[in-house]
Coordinates of C-alpha atoms in Angstrom, one line a residue:
Chain A
M1 CA 104.8 -40.2 -198.0
T2 CA 107.0 -42.9 -198.3
T3 CA 107.0 -46.0 -199.5
K4 CA 107.0 -47.5 -196.0
T5 CA 104.8 -45.2 -194.4
R6 CA 102.3 -46.2 -197.5
Y7 CA 102.8 -49.1 -196.2
F8 CA 101.6 -49.7 -192.8
V9 CA 98.9 -47.1 -193.9
V10 CA 97.4 -49.3 -196.4
I11 CA 97.8 -52.7 -193.7
S12 CA 96.5 -50.5 -190.9
L13 CA 93.0 -49.4 -193.0
L14 CA 92.9 -53.6 -194.4
V15 CA 92.7 -54.1 -190.4
L16 CA 90.2 -51.8 -189.7
G17 CA 88.8 -52.8 -193.1
V18 CA 89.0 -56.9 -193.1
G19 CA 87.8 -56.3 -189.0
F20 CA 85.1 -54.3 -189.9
G21 CA 83.8 -56.3 -192.7
T22 CA 83.6 -59.5 -190.7
G23 CA 81.6 -57.8 -187.4
L24 CA 79.2 -56.3 -189.8
V25 CA 79.3 -60.1 -190.9
A26 CA 79.1 -61.5 -188.2
Y27 CA 76.1 -59.0 -187.0
Y28 CA 74.0 -59.5 -189.9
V29 CA 74.0 -62.9 -191.8
G30 CA 75.7 -64.6 -187.8
F31 CA 78.4 -66.7 -187.8
P32 CA 78.0 -70.3 -188.4
A33 CA 77.8 -72.7 -184.5
G34 CA 81.6 -73.0 -183.5
A35 CA 83.4 -70.2 -185.4
F36 CA 86.3 -68.4 -183.5
A37 CA 84.0 -70.4 -180.7
S38 CA 84.6 -71.6 -176.9
R39 CA 82.4 -71.0 -175.4
G40 CA 82.2 -74.2 -173.0
G41 CA 79.8 -77.1 -173.0
P42 CA 79.3 -79.2 -176.1
A43 CA 79.0 -77.5 -179.2
D44 CA 75.6 -79.0 -179.5
L45 CA 74.8 -76.4 -177.7
G46 CA 74.2 -74.4 -180.8
F47 CA 71.9 -76.1 -181.5
V48 CA 69.8 -74.7 -178.6
P49 CA 67.9 -72.2 -179.1
R50 CA 67.9 -68.9 -176.8
N51 CA 65.0 -68.9 -174.6
A52 CA 65.8 -72.7 -173.8
S53 CA 64.7 -72.9 -169.5
V54 CA 66.3 -76.1 -168.8
I55 CA 69.9 -77.6 -170.7
A56 CA 70.5 -81.0 -169.9
F57 CA 73.2 -83.1 -171.1
A58 CA 74.6 -86.3 -170.6
N59 CA 77.4 -88.5 -172.5
V60 CA 76.1 -91.6 -173.0
H61 CA 79.5 -93.6 -173.9
E62 CA 81.3 -92.4 -170.9
I63 CA 78.0 -93.1 -168.4
M64 CA 78.2 -96.2 -170.1
T65 CA 81.4 -97.7 -169.9
S66 CA 82.1 -95.8 -166.1
E67 CA 83.3 -98.0 -163.4
L68 CA 80.2 -97.4 -161.4
R69 CA 77.7 -99.0 -163.9
Q70 CA 80.3 -101.8 -164.0
K71 CA 79.3 -102.5 -160.6
M72 CA 75.6 -101.8 -160.4
R73 CA 74.9 -104.1 -163.0
R74 CA 76.5 -106.6 -161.4
A75 CA 74.8 -105.6 -158.2
I76 CA 71.7 -105.0 -159.5
P77 CA 70.9 -107.5 -162.6
I78 CA 68.3 -105.9 -164.3
Q79 CA 66.1 -107.6 -167.4
E80 CA 67.1 -104.7 -170.3
N81 CA 63.8 -105.8 -172.0
G82 CA 63.5 -101.9 -172.8
Q83 CA 67.5 -101.7 -174.7
Q84 CA 66.5 -104.5 -176.2
E85 CA 63.3 -103.7 -177.7
L86 CA 64.7 -100.6 -178.7
Q87 CA 67.7 -101.7 -180.4
E88 CA 64.9 -104.6 -182.6
Q89 CA 63.2 -101.7 -183.8
T90 CA 65.6 -98.8 -184.0
G91 CA 68.6 -100.7 -184.6
I92 CA 70.3 -98.6 -181.5
N93 CA 71.7 -100.2 -179.1
L94 CA 72.2 -97.9 -176.2
E95 CA 75.1 -99.9 -175.2
T96 CA 77.4 -98.7 -178.0
D97 CA 75.5 -96.4 -180.6
I98 CA 75.1 -93.2 -179.0
D99 CA 77.8 -90.4 -177.2
T100 CA 76.7 -87.6 -176.2
I101 CA 72.3 -86.7 -175.9
V102 CA 72.0 -83.2 -175.5
A103 CA 67.9 -82.5 -174.6
C104 CA 66.4 -78.8 -173.9
M105 CA 63.3 -77.5 -172.3
S106 CA 61.8 -74.9 -174.1
P107 CA 58.2 -72.3 -173.0
D108 CA 56.3 -72.9 -176.0
V109 CA 54.3 -69.7 -176.3
A110 CA 52.0 -70.9 -178.5
T111 CA 50.0 -73.7 -176.5
S112 CA 51.5 -72.6 -173.9
K113 CA 53.3 -75.9 -172.5
G114 CA 56.7 -76.4 -172.2
A115 CA 58.2 -77.9 -175.7
G116 CA 60.4 -80.5 -175.3
M117 CA 64.1 -81.9 -177.6
V118 CA 67.0 -84.1 -177.5
L119 CA 69.9 -83.7 -179.3
A120 CA 71.8 -87.3 -179.8
R121 CA 75.1 -88.2 -181.3
G122 CA 76.0 -91.3 -182.0
R123 CA 75.9 -94.7 -185.2
F124 CA 72.0 -94.4 -186.7
D125 CA 70.5 -96.9 -189.3
E126 CA 68.5 -93.6 -189.8
T127 CA 66.3 -95.5 -192.8
K128 CA 65.2 -98.4 -190.3
I129 CA 64.3 -95.2 -187.8
E130 CA 62.3 -92.8 -190.2
A131 CA 60.7 -95.6 -191.4
L132 CA 59.8 -96.9 -188.1
M133 CA 57.8 -93.0 -187.6
R134 CA 56.5 -93.4 -190.7
E135 CA 54.8 -97.0 -189.7
H136 CA 53.3 -95.5 -187.1
G137 CA 51.3 -93.4 -189.2
A138 CA 54.3 -90.1 -189.4
H139 CA 55.0 -88.2 -192.0
V140 CA 57.9 -86.4 -194.1
E141 CA 58.8 -82.8 -194.6
T142 CA 61.9 -80.3 -196.1
Y143 CA 63.1 -78.1 -194.5
N144 CA 65.7 -75.2 -194.3
G145 CA 66.7 -78.7 -197.4
K146 CA 66.6 -81.0 -194.3
R147 CA 64.3 -84.3 -194.0
L148 CA 61.8 -83.6 -191.4
V149 CA 59.5 -86.7 -190.4
V150 CA 56.4 -85.6 -188.6
A151 CA 54.0 -86.8 -186.4
D152 CA 50.9 -84.4 -185.7
P153 CA 49.3 -84.3 -182.8
K154 CA 46.3 -86.4 -185.1
D155 CA 48.9 -89.5 -184.6
F156 CA 49.3 -89.4 -180.8
V157 CA 45.8 -90.9 -180.1
D158 CA 44.3 -93.6 -176.8
K159 CA 41.8 -95.6 -177.5
D160 CA 39.6 -96.3 -174.2
A161 CA 38.2 -99.7 -172.9
T162 CA 35.2 -99.0 -175.0
G163 CA 37.3 -98.2 -178.0
D164 CA 36.2 -94.8 -178.6
V165 CA 39.4 -93.2 -179.1
T166 CA 40.6 -89.6 -178.4
A167 CA 43.2 -87.5 -179.5
H168 CA 45.9 -86.2 -176.8
P169 CA 46.8 -82.2 -176.3
H170 CA 50.6 -82.3 -177.1
S171 CA 52.4 -80.8 -179.9
S172 CA 53.4 -82.5 -183.2
L173 CA 56.8 -84.5 -182.7
S174 CA 60.1 -84.0 -185.5
L175 CA 62.9 -86.3 -186.1
S176 CA 65.1 -85.0 -188.1
F177 CA 69.0 -86.1 -189.1
M178 CA 71.3 -82.9 -188.8
E179 CA 73.9 -84.2 -190.4
P180 CA 75.7 -87.4 -190.0
G181 CA 76.1 -88.4 -186.6
L182 CA 73.3 -85.9 -185.3
A183 CA 70.0 -86.7 -184.6
A184 CA 66.8 -84.3 -183.4
I185 CA 63.8 -85.5 -182.2
G186 CA 61.5 -83.6 -180.4
S187 CA 58.2 -80.4 -181.0
T188 CA 58.0 -80.0 -184.6
A189 CA 59.4 -76.1 -183.2
L190 CA 62.3 -76.7 -181.4
I191 CA 63.8 -79.3 -184.2
K192 CA 62.9 -76.0 -187.0
S193 CA 64.8 -73.6 -184.4
A194 CA 67.5 -76.4 -185.0
I195 CA 67.3 -76.7 -188.3
D196 CA 67.9 -72.6 -188.9
L197 CA 70.8 -72.4 -186.0
H198 CA 72.6 -75.7 -187.6
K199 CA 72.8 -73.9 -191.3
S200 CA 72.6 -70.0 -190.4
G201 CA 74.4 -69.8 -187.1
N202 CA 73.1 -67.7 -185.1
N203 CA 71.9 -64.1 -186.2
P204 CA 70.1 -62.2 -183.4
Q205 CA 69.6 -59.8 -186.0
A206 CA 67.2 -62.1 -187.2
G207 CA 66.3 -62.7 -184.0
L208 CA 68.0 -66.3 -184.4
E209 CA 70.5 -66.9 -181.8
S210 CA 71.2 -70.3 -179.5
V211 CA 71.4 -71.1 -176.1
T212 CA 75.0 -70.4 -176.3
G213 CA 74.0 -66.7 -176.3
N214 CA 72.1 -66.9 -173.5
D215 CA 74.9 -66.2 -170.4
E216 CA 73.2 -67.0 -167.6
L217 CA 72.5 -70.5 -168.2
M218 CA 76.2 -70.6 -169.9
N219 CA 77.5 -69.4 -167.1
L220 CA 75.7 -72.2 -165.0
V221 CA 76.9 -75.2 -168.1
R222 CA 80.1 -73.4 -167.5
S223 CA 80.3 -74.4 -164.2
M224 CA 79.6 -77.9 -164.6
D225 CA 83.7 -77.9 -165.8
S226 CA 84.2 -81.5 -166.9
A227 CA 80.7 -83.4 -165.4
N228 CA 79.5 -85.9 -167.6
A229 CA 76.0 -85.8 -166.8
W230 CA 74.0 -82.4 -165.8
A231 CA 71.5 -80.0 -166.1
V232 CA 70.7 -76.9 -165.5
G233 CA 67.9 -74.4 -165.7
S234 CA 66.2 -71.2 -165.7
G235 CA 63.5 -69.0 -166.0
T236 CA 59.8 -69.4 -163.9
A237 CA 58.0 -71.7 -162.2
R238 CA 56.4 -71.9 -165.4
E239 CA 58.6 -71.8 -167.4
L240 CA 60.3 -74.7 -166.1
T241 CA 57.6 -77.2 -165.8
P242 CA 55.5 -78.3 -169.3
R243 CA 52.1 -78.3 -167.2
K244 CA 51.4 -75.3 -164.9
P245 CA 52.0 -76.2 -161.8
C246 CA 49.6 -76.2 -159.1
F247 CA 51.2 -73.9 -157.3
E248 CA 53.2 -71.3 -158.6
P249 CA 56.6 -69.5 -156.1
P250 CA 54.6 -65.7 -155.4
S251 CA 55.9 -63.3 -157.5
A252 CA 57.3 -62.8 -161.3
A253 CA 60.1 -63.1 -159.9
T254 CA 62.8 -65.7 -161.4
F255 CA 64.5 -68.5 -159.9
D256 CA 67.0 -70.4 -161.2
A257 CA 68.8 -74.2 -160.4
A258 CA 71.4 -75.1 -160.9
A259 CA 71.4 -79.1 -160.3
H260 CA 74.9 -80.7 -160.5
A261 CA 72.7 -84.6 -159.8
I262 CA 73.3 -86.5 -161.8
E263 CA 77.6 -85.4 -162.1
A264 CA 77.0 -88.7 -159.3
G265 CA 80.0 -90.2 -159.2
M266 CA 80.1 -91.7 -162.4
T267 CA 83.5 -90.8 -163.2
T268 CA 84.5 -88.9 -159.4
V269 CA 82.6 -92.0 -157.8
V270 CA 81.7 -90.2 -154.6
P271 CA 78.3 -88.8 -155.1
R272 CA 78.4 -85.4 -155.2
I273 CA 74.2 -83.3 -155.2
A274 CA 74.1 -79.6 -154.8
S275 CA 71.2 -77.5 -156.3
D276 CA 71.3 -73.5 -155.6
V277 CA 68.3 -72.1 -155.5
T278 CA 68.0 -67.9 -156.2
M279 CA 64.8 -67.0 -153.9
P280 CA 62.6 -64.6 -155.5
S281 CA 64.1 -61.0 -154.7
A282 CA 60.7 -58.9 -155.1
S283 CA 57.7 -59.1 -152.5
P284 CA 55.6 -62.7 -152.6
D285 CA 52.4 -61.2 -153.9
E286 CA 49.5 -61.6 -151.1
S287 CA 47.0 -63.3 -153.6
S288 CA 48.7 -66.0 -154.3
S289 CA 51.7 -65.9 -151.6
A290 CA 50.6 -69.4 -150.0
P291 CA 49.4 -72.7 -151.6
P292 CA 45.6 -73.9 -152.0
F293 CA 44.8 -76.4 -149.8
S294 CA 43.8 -79.1 -152.4
A295 CA 45.7 -78.9 -156.0
P296 CA 43.2 -78.8 -157.8
C297 CA 44.6 -80.7 -160.5
G298 CA 44.4 -83.5 -158.7
D299 CA 47.3 -84.7 -158.5
C300 CA 49.1 -84.1 -156.4
Chain B
M1 CA 121.4 -16.8 -217.9
S2 CA 119.8 -16.8 -215.3
D3 CA 121.3 -16.0 -211.6
R4 CA 118.4 -18.1 -209.7
A5 CA 120.3 -21.0 -207.7
P6 CA 119.9 -24.3 -209.8
G7 CA 117.1 -26.5 -208.9
M8 CA 115.3 -24.1 -206.7
P9 CA 112.0 -22.6 -209.1
D10 CA 111.4 -19.5 -210.9
V11 CA 108.6 -17.5 -207.5
A12 CA 108.3 -14.2 -210.2
P13 CA 104.9 -14.5 -211.9
R14 CA 105.2 -13.8 -215.8
L15 CA 103.5 -10.7 -216.6
P16 CA 101.7 -9.1 -219.3
Q17 CA 103.4 -7.4 -221.5
G18 CA 103.3 -3.7 -220.7
T19 CA 102.5 -3.9 -218.0
P20 CA 104.5 -1.8 -215.4
R21 CA 106.8 -3.7 -212.7
T22 CA 106.5 -2.5 -209.2
S23 CA 110.0 -3.2 -208.0
H24 CA 107.5 -5.1 -204.3
L25 CA 105.3 -7.7 -205.8
A26 CA 103.3 -9.7 -202.8
P27 CA 104.2 -12.9 -202.1
Q28 CA 100.7 -14.8 -202.4
V29 CA 100.2 -17.2 -199.6
P30 CA 99.4 -20.3 -200.1
S31 CA 95.9 -21.0 -197.4
V32 CA 95.8 -22.2 -194.0
W33 CA 94.2 -26.2 -195.5
P34 CA 96.8 -26.6 -198.4
S35 CA 99.4 -26.0 -195.8
A36 CA 98.8 -28.1 -193.4
M37 CA 98.0 -31.0 -196.2
R38 CA 101.0 -30.7 -197.2
I39 CA 102.7 -30.4 -192.8
F40 CA 101.3 -33.5 -192.4
D41 CA 102.2 -35.7 -195.7
L42 CA 106.1 -34.3 -194.6
S43 CA 105.6 -35.1 -191.0
L44 CA 102.9 -38.8 -190.6
G45 CA 106.3 -40.6 -191.6
Q46 CA 108.6 -39.0 -189.4
M47 CA 106.1 -39.5 -186.3
L48 CA 105.3 -42.8 -187.7
W49 CA 109.0 -43.9 -188.3
S50 CA 110.4 -41.8 -184.7
R51 CA 112.3 -43.1 -182.1
R52 CA 108.0 -42.7 -179.9
S53 CA 107.1 -45.1 -182.2
V54 CA 108.7 -47.8 -180.1
F55 CA 107.3 -46.3 -177.5
L56 CA 103.4 -46.6 -178.8
G57 CA 103.7 -49.6 -180.3
L58 CA 105.1 -51.3 -177.5
L59 CA 102.2 -49.3 -176.3
L60 CA 99.8 -51.2 -177.7
G61 CA 101.1 -54.3 -178.5
G62 CA 100.7 -54.4 -175.2
P63 CA 97.1 -55.4 -174.8
V64 CA 97.2 -57.5 -177.9
I65 CA 99.2 -60.3 -176.2
L66 CA 97.5 -60.0 -173.1
A67 CA 94.7 -60.7 -175.2
V68 CA 96.6 -63.1 -176.7
I69 CA 97.3 -64.8 -173.4
L70 CA 94.1 -64.7 -172.2
R71 CA 93.0 -67.2 -175.9
I72 CA 95.2 -69.5 -174.7
V73 CA 94.8 -69.4 -170.8
D74 CA 90.7 -69.7 -172.5
S75 CA 91.6 -72.5 -175.2
L76 CA 93.2 -74.5 -171.7
H77 CA 90.0 -74.1 -169.5
S78 CA 86.7 -75.4 -170.5
S79 CA 85.3 -73.4 -167.6
G80 CA 86.3 -70.1 -168.4
F81 CA 87.2 -67.2 -166.8
R82 CA 86.2 -66.3 -163.4
V83 CA 85.9 -63.4 -161.3
N84 CA 85.3 -64.4 -157.3
G85 CA 84.0 -67.5 -158.9
A86 CA 81.6 -66.3 -160.6
A87 CA 82.2 -66.4 -164.8
V88 CA 82.8 -63.9 -167.1
G89 CA 82.1 -64.1 -170.7
G90 CA 84.2 -62.7 -173.1
S91 CA 82.1 -59.4 -173.8
A92 CA 82.7 -58.1 -170.1
I93 CA 86.6 -58.7 -170.4
F94 CA 86.6 -56.8 -173.3
G95 CA 84.6 -53.7 -171.9
M96 CA 87.0 -54.0 -168.6
M97 CA 89.9 -54.1 -171.1
I98 CA 88.3 -51.0 -172.8
W99 CA 87.5 -48.9 -169.7
L100 CA 90.6 -49.8 -168.1
L101 CA 93.5 -49.9 -170.6
F102 CA 92.4 -47.9 -173.7
I103 CA 90.2 -45.4 -171.8
R104 CA 92.3 -44.9 -168.7
F105 CA 95.6 -45.2 -170.0
I106 CA 96.5 -45.7 -173.0
V107 CA 94.4 -43.0 -174.8
P108 CA 95.5 -39.9 -172.4
V109 CA 99.0 -41.3 -173.0
L110 CA 99.2 -40.9 -176.7
G111 CA 97.8 -37.6 -176.2
V112 CA 100.7 -35.9 -173.7
F113 CA 103.6 -37.7 -175.2
Y114 CA 101.8 -36.9 -179.0
G115 CA 99.8 -33.7 -178.9
T116 CA 102.2 -31.9 -176.3
A117 CA 106.1 -32.9 -178.9
L118 CA 103.9 -31.7 -182.3
I119 CA 105.8 -28.0 -181.6
A120 CA 108.2 -28.2 -178.8
D121 CA 110.1 -31.2 -180.7
E122 CA 110.6 -28.9 -183.6
V123 CA 112.0 -26.6 -180.9
E124 CA 114.2 -28.8 -179.5
D125 CA 115.8 -30.1 -181.8
K126 CA 115.6 -26.3 -183.3
T127 CA 114.6 -26.8 -186.8
I128 CA 111.2 -24.8 -186.2
T129 CA 113.1 -22.5 -188.7
Y130 CA 112.7 -24.5 -191.2
L131 CA 108.9 -24.6 -191.1
F132 CA 108.6 -21.2 -189.8
T133 CA 110.6 -19.4 -192.8
R134 CA 108.1 -21.1 -195.4
P135 CA 105.5 -19.4 -197.0
I136 CA 102.9 -21.0 -195.3
P137 CA 100.7 -19.4 -192.0
R138 CA 102.5 -20.8 -189.1
R139 CA 99.6 -21.9 -188.0
A140 CA 99.8 -24.4 -191.0
V141 CA 102.6 -26.4 -189.3
L142 CA 100.3 -26.8 -185.8
F143 CA 97.6 -28.2 -187.9
G144 CA 98.9 -30.8 -190.2
K145 CA 101.0 -32.4 -187.5
Y146 CA 98.0 -32.3 -185.0
F147 CA 96.3 -34.4 -188.6
A148 CA 99.1 -36.2 -188.7
Y149 CA 99.4 -37.7 -184.8
L150 CA 95.4 -38.0 -185.3
A151 CA 95.9 -39.6 -188.3
C152 CA 99.2 -42.3 -186.5
T153 CA 96.9 -43.2 -183.5
V154 CA 94.4 -43.2 -185.0
L155 CA 95.5 -46.2 -187.5
L156 CA 97.6 -47.8 -184.5
V157 CA 94.6 -48.1 -182.3
L158 CA 91.8 -48.8 -183.5
P159 CA 93.5 -52.1 -185.0
S160 CA 94.9 -52.8 -182.2
V161 CA 91.7 -52.6 -180.8
M162 CA 90.1 -55.2 -183.0
L163 CA 92.8 -57.6 -182.5
V164 CA 91.9 -56.9 -178.6
F165 CA 88.2 -57.6 -179.9
F166 CA 88.2 -60.2 -182.2
L167 CA 90.4 -63.0 -179.8
I168 CA 88.5 -62.1 -176.2
V169 CA 85.7 -61.3 -177.6
P170 CA 84.3 -65.2 -178.7
T171 CA 85.8 -66.8 -175.6
G172 CA 83.7 -67.1 -172.2
G173 CA 80.0 -67.7 -175.2
G174 CA 80.9 -64.4 -176.2
S175 CA 79.1 -63.2 -179.4
I176 CA 80.8 -61.6 -182.1
G177 CA 77.8 -60.9 -183.7
A178 CA 76.4 -59.2 -181.0
A179 CA 79.3 -57.2 -179.4
F180 CA 79.9 -55.5 -182.7
P181 CA 77.3 -52.4 -181.9
S182 CA 79.4 -51.8 -179.6
L183 CA 83.2 -52.3 -181.2
A184 CA 81.3 -49.6 -183.7
A185 CA 80.9 -48.0 -180.8
D186 CA 84.6 -48.4 -178.8
L187 CA 86.3 -47.2 -181.9
G188 CA 84.6 -44.4 -182.9
M189 CA 84.6 -43.1 -179.2
L190 CA 88.3 -44.1 -179.6
V191 CA 88.6 -41.4 -182.6
V192 CA 86.7 -38.4 -180.3
G193 CA 89.1 -39.1 -177.6
L194 CA 92.7 -39.1 -179.5
A195 CA 90.8 -36.3 -181.4
A196 CA 90.1 -34.6 -178.0
Y197 CA 93.0 -34.9 -175.6
G198 CA 95.6 -34.7 -178.6
A199 CA 94.0 -31.2 -179.9
V200 CA 93.9 -30.1 -176.2
F201 CA 98.3 -31.6 -175.4
A202 CA 98.9 -29.3 -178.7
L203 CA 97.9 -26.4 -176.8
V204 CA 99.6 -27.2 -173.1
G205 CA 102.4 -28.0 -176.1
T206 CA 102.3 -24.4 -177.3
R207 CA 101.2 -22.0 -174.6
L208 CA 103.0 -23.9 -171.8
K209 CA 107.3 -24.1 -170.7
R210 CA 107.3 -27.8 -169.9
P211 CA 104.3 -29.4 -171.6
L212 CA 104.8 -32.7 -170.8
V213 CA 105.5 -32.1 -167.4
V214 CA 101.6 -30.6 -167.1
G215 CA 100.1 -33.2 -169.9
L216 CA 100.9 -35.4 -167.5
V217 CA 99.7 -33.8 -163.7
F218 CA 96.5 -33.2 -165.6
A219 CA 96.0 -36.0 -167.2
F220 CA 96.8 -38.5 -164.3
G221 CA 96.4 -35.7 -161.3
W222 CA 94.1 -33.3 -162.7
E223 CA 91.0 -35.4 -165.2
P224 CA 90.8 -38.5 -162.0
A225 CA 90.6 -36.0 -159.0
V226 CA 87.8 -33.9 -160.7
L227 CA 85.8 -37.1 -161.6
L228 CA 86.0 -38.5 -158.1
F229 CA 84.3 -35.6 -156.3
P230 CA 81.0 -33.3 -156.9
G231 CA 79.9 -30.9 -159.0
Y232 CA 81.0 -29.1 -161.3
L233 CA 84.9 -29.3 -161.3
K234 CA 84.1 -32.7 -163.1
R235 CA 83.0 -30.7 -166.6
L236 CA 86.7 -29.3 -166.8
S237 CA 87.9 -32.2 -168.0
V238 CA 87.6 -34.6 -171.2
A239 CA 87.0 -37.8 -169.4
Y240 CA 84.2 -36.6 -168.2
Y241 CA 82.4 -35.9 -171.5
L242 CA 84.7 -39.5 -172.8
Q243 CA 83.4 -41.6 -170.7
A244 CA 79.8 -40.8 -171.4
L245 CA 80.2 -42.2 -174.9
V246 CA 82.2 -45.6 -174.4
T247 CA 78.8 -48.0 -174.2
H248 CA 80.1 -50.0 -171.2
E249 CA 80.5 -50.8 -167.6
M250 CA 82.5 -49.6 -165.4
P251 CA 84.8 -51.9 -163.8
Q252 CA 84.9 -51.5 -160.3
D253 CA 88.1 -52.6 -160.1
S254 CA 89.7 -50.6 -157.1
A255 CA 88.1 -48.6 -154.7
V256 CA 88.4 -45.8 -156.6
S257 CA 86.5 -47.5 -159.4
V258 CA 83.6 -47.7 -156.8
L259 CA 83.6 -43.7 -156.1
L260 CA 84.2 -43.0 -159.5
Q261 CA 80.8 -45.5 -159.4
I262 CA 79.2 -43.2 -157.2
F263 CA 79.9 -40.3 -158.8
H264 CA 79.5 -41.0 -161.9
E265 CA 77.3 -38.5 -163.7
V266 CA 76.5 -38.9 -167.2
P267 CA 76.2 -36.2 -169.5
S268 CA 74.1 -37.8 -172.5
V269 CA 75.5 -38.2 -176.0
T270 CA 74.9 -35.7 -177.5
V271 CA 76.0 -33.1 -174.9
S272 CA 79.1 -35.5 -175.1
L273 CA 79.8 -35.2 -178.7
V274 CA 78.5 -31.1 -178.9
A275 CA 81.1 -30.7 -175.6
L276 CA 84.4 -32.5 -176.4
G277 CA 83.6 -31.3 -180.2
G278 CA 84.7 -27.9 -178.8
I279 CA 87.2 -28.8 -177.4
V280 CA 88.4 -29.8 -180.4
A281 CA 87.6 -26.3 -182.2
V282 CA 88.3 -23.9 -179.5
A283 CA 92.5 -25.4 -177.9
L284 CA 93.2 -25.3 -181.6
W285 CA 92.2 -22.6 -183.2
L286 CA 93.8 -21.0 -179.6
A287 CA 96.4 -23.2 -179.9
G288 CA 96.6 -22.3 -183.7
R289 CA 96.4 -17.8 -182.6
A290 CA 99.6 -19.1 -179.7
V291 CA 101.8 -20.4 -182.6
E292 CA 101.0 -18.0 -184.9
Q293 CA 101.9 -14.9 -182.1
R294 CA 104.6 -16.5 -180.0
E295 CA 107.9 -15.6 -180.7
Y296 CA 110.0 -18.6 -179.9
I297 CA 114.0 -18.4 -179.5
L298 CA 115.7 -21.8 -179.8
E299 CA 118.6 -21.7 -177.4
Q300 CA 122.1 -21.9 -178.8

């Protein structure tokens, strides 16, 4: 074998070896979110778990500085006391301090209720926010090397007129600053999952995968193009609503709903509302095909 | 003074004193596999640096260039690739490339061009005599050249597929880790395909007069045609067994593909592997026999 041939064989085997090695690492360990990627949608989707049934995104900075909002403020002057109060308590100025928000909702199998999470990018006074939560009874934990400010269900209490204290059946709520300028707040289980994804990236082998691996939702996300705010969802009615709906659509077929409604002229000025709903493909189950005459919950 | 030509090895065996010297000593013929390895060593370099390699380089560089272009296009358009308005993930595009470029075109073409030329080229160049006058079994020449073909094509095709995989799969939300098992299956399938087509066309090259024409008719006439019709005829093709090893969905890019999809009978992986192994063994054995028995007349 000549030297030239030997070099060729070595280079060829090297390409194969590196490729195989990289593939094996990706398969067993996973890559940090963003490696090799151009998935469409904001980068923070890499921290949203795969089983999310609804994802929403808002480019708060663009919305706040949009011409539409300026016109609305001039047309409908609103007392922005809430915004002022938020700034005083947390140090967050909604006008300038938040860049983007990614929110998600996913079915919580354990409690059969929806679990939610909000990932906010911007400039935060971490100490002030953490202190505020601790003042309200939250405690600090460490999870996977990140500080987690946890407010347990017992912290959510209501006092009625007689002074009796009743606990709300909420799941525990947590806050974590996963990296400088990225705050995650929401259900503790989802925050922990986001921290895992932030640390290890996608690792389907270990059952850890972000929503970027969910082709169904990601195709909807990519279809949003350059909208500054959007929401997409996919799943059954039970998954899409945090509470058990009064009327569940017949059959177990899933439906998708991609709402472009929030694109409403934030940057395009012309409002656009569109909603695609795929109706159940399976034949309805007769026993549950008709809605009840009166809603069992009494709300609707 | 020895009457041996300088540089020629002394092939006469040294006999112990007292052993009667016979006038005729039977030359010790080396066995098939060591001889085949010597021919392999010689042929690999010849194959890699021949004019045919330019063609091979173009053939395998095409998909890589295409993948680079697709990657650039993907990075420029955040909405990703779309087919009929629907977003398509990187894994699906990679699967399509494996089907349309590699299985249906590159692997059969390499088999035809290299397999038919294993012996035919030596005959055409009138150099077959040099190999046949060596004290090695004739079929070792064929086997050595066949292994050189296999090494040459595998070392070129597999890195090409690997590069295409890493360029294409991460686009459109694809995950390298999730798609890696299918890549490993694809690489195995391509090696088996190259081995099977190479063996079949090596047989064609040793038996028939115009092997290239016959090979092209078989690869692009017979094989696609029999796959289109229902019945047992398709079992007389390599593609029938090879396509059963493909993990990707067959693309429906044309009316022919739709017909193929309709009559797509898929044998099990075990049956396919056994059948392809059988094809390689039988074809090589028949080709070896043909080389042993056939008298090649070199045109003056």
